[in-house]
Amino acid sequence: MKGKIVVVVGLVILSIGLVAWGGGPLRATFAWPTYIDPAVGSDFSSSSSLVNLYDSLVYPDAKGDPLPHVATAWETSDDTLIWTFHLRDDVTFHDGTPLTAEDVKYSMDRLTTIGEGYAFLFLGRLASTDVIDDYTVQFNLAQPFGPFLSTLYRLYILNKDVVEANIETPGPYGDKGDYGKGYLLVNDAGSGPYVLKEFRLEEELVMTKNPNYWIPIDVDAPDEVRFIGTTEAATVRTMMSRKELEIADQWQSQEALVALDAMEGVDIAAFSPGTAFYLMMNTRIPPTDDIHFRKAMAWATDYATVVEYIFPGAFQACGPIPQNIPGADPTVFQYYRDLDKAREELALSKYSADEYEIEFHWIAEVPDEEKVALSFMSNMADIGINIKVVKVPWMSVVEEMGAVETSPHIVSIFDSSHYPEAGSLLESRYHSNSAPTWEQNEWLLDTGLDAMLESAINTVDCAERFAKYAGLQHMITALCPTIFLFEQVEKHAYQSAYIDWPTAAGEVNPVMGYNLAARFIKVD
Amino acid sequence: MNYSRNTLLKRRAEGFKKGWYKFSRNPVSVLGLFFVLTVSFLAIFAPYVSPYPTHASRFVNFAEAGQPPSLKHLFGTDVFGRDILSRVFFGFRYSLMMGVVVLSLVVIPGVVLGLVAGYYRGTWIDTVIMRTTDIFLAVPPLILALAICSVLTPSVFNAMMAVSLMWWPWYTRLVYGLSSSLRTEFFVQAAEVTGASRSHILFREILPNCVSSIFTKMSLDMGWVILIGSALSFVGLGAQPPIPDLGTMVADGAKYLPDQWWITIFPAFAIMITVLGFNLIGDGFRDLFALEEV
């Protein structure tokens, strides 16, 4: 009897201990900066942060298809212009106040007014947002928009009262002052599974598990999540060996990955997230404004070396859209290295090979990009084109790509779709609206292309929409504004010995940022 | 006056012989000279003595990336598949060029300003020149160079300009001290009494007596300038890829330590040999000219 009591007491203590202990910390490194304002952030680290701090109406499943989330159900009008969403009534923000339709409307109005981050998904398409009742919200579209439901992954719902209470005036948004941008730079106003604990802008973001989250979170999900702003190889390696880092960033060089893989308890998760690596050429400045000059460079590029040695496991891109994104066309023309064809194109160009020095900017936080840059420099030297390789921090790249005059001849960037459809990347990469963002260095500013893009995206019928996407992919490839180098196999070193990361096990979410949703990760 | 100058020249020649004897008897100084001569030889004849001279320019061969030292590549290869030994030989060129160009640019203006300020000691000329010098000397040299380079586009040329801008005041300060004491010497006063021009007094009477100190400082500074140039390259503000600068090579290799140690260690060793060589020579020269002063 005494023995049974001891066992029972022991089990009780153990279970209390396990509950109290919860999941260990999850620490991941990222290329910085990170913007946690849903109306500002849109890159990888920002998206990964927003997924954890905020909720959206719908949530992508492993295939990228929308699942009910804050919205339990929705219906559309016959002309697909009116979308009505019914919200859960048990969702509360981090301060305990309930999430209502008014907050959804406020978040959409704020996003489209500020016009940054993911606003381009809705600008020009959304006419208005109406609150029907506390838990029903209606979006009125200006025109049919096929993938509208998927774009709502990027509408992160803000606590209207918190933002309104922290508006600073005067500001650029009239009576809305700064629309809470100053506050949301380092604070959150969300209802997500994690709550912002601390954000040191240049260093790290710390989030803690939301104990009142409306979906039960697994007890082994990390209690604390730290996103650390470094990709420096020696730091990552040291932290990994001391078990102070659970998931390393995707920007580690091949050599660093080999060293990390050799550590006990560390494995490499490799998956294809639908990301492509582009050499974006500025088509508005000489000599890359000449199509023949651009084609000459596309022919002279050694694609095989890049995918074989620099990014092993990756494969050459086939046009602007990665092949695992719905709507990608596998029949798009692929360039290959042919110096004779390169010289033929160069002969047709109005510029001679050595007339200009071409500036090639690569992202300082991604060491392997230097290898691509120097490989490209060597390739171009074979046809007499002089390349100047420039290492630029990510923050500066984003800034310089804001204007056509400051955009370099070529910049190398990874990019992926914001919702799982070809239309997302086609729009963010080539539509005139996205020209002053980091996603487009090409500055195509082609109104004909814009119209075709809008027509495709506005098509509700899926087969018809995908056919239009295919036509656009062929058209863009023919213009050769970009060297479509390869489709990325994203590689992360992670502590396989004590974390259970669904993405590493093959459950890869194709929407950027969702593979770092901490509530699905278990830490022993 | 002529008697004094001739006597001085004669004494200098005798002192030089004695100094050279002493220099050659000092194994450490000779070792420094050996290092400098070797580095200079390798730099000048890099295209001929490098096993893979094309690896110093726009060359990549990823199939041979990250090879450890072997008979084929004595210093191994970097992550771009380039032979490190060849790049070190070419790297000597940029290091020596940095030292030579910077000192060429700074010594003349620095010395002239020091001479003038020292000769006109106590006047407004002295005040203007030396207070300006003090302002430059008040800022730590590397910080000033970093600040200048970060404003300008990173390049070898801009790095040289930045280092030059911070280096001249040291020569002004050195020569100012010498010049202001020499102006009261008998041979200078004699020249003034006989109506010699100011330029004659400055450059024919005072300057020759400063040369030994300037020369010693130059030999010591050569190492420092190379080191600062490498530091600028290390932080990405100097030579840009694919230029084989030793500082850049160390910085690039640091990312792959400790596994691919050869990418960093050999260029770092090359910087050390170069700087050490010039410093040892500088010490030897100091002894040589010190003997002359006796």
Short mmCIF file of C-alpha atoms in Angstrom, two decimals, chain B residues 79 88 107:
data_model
loop_
_atom_site.label_atom_id
_atom_site.label_comp_id
_atom_site.label_asym_id
_atom_site.label_seq_id
_atom_site.Cartn_x
_atom_site.Cartn_y
_atom_site.Cartn_z
CA VAL B 79 35.77 28.03 -51.23
CA VAL B 88 48.98 35.15 -51.35
CA VAL B 107 55.73 61.91 -46.29
#
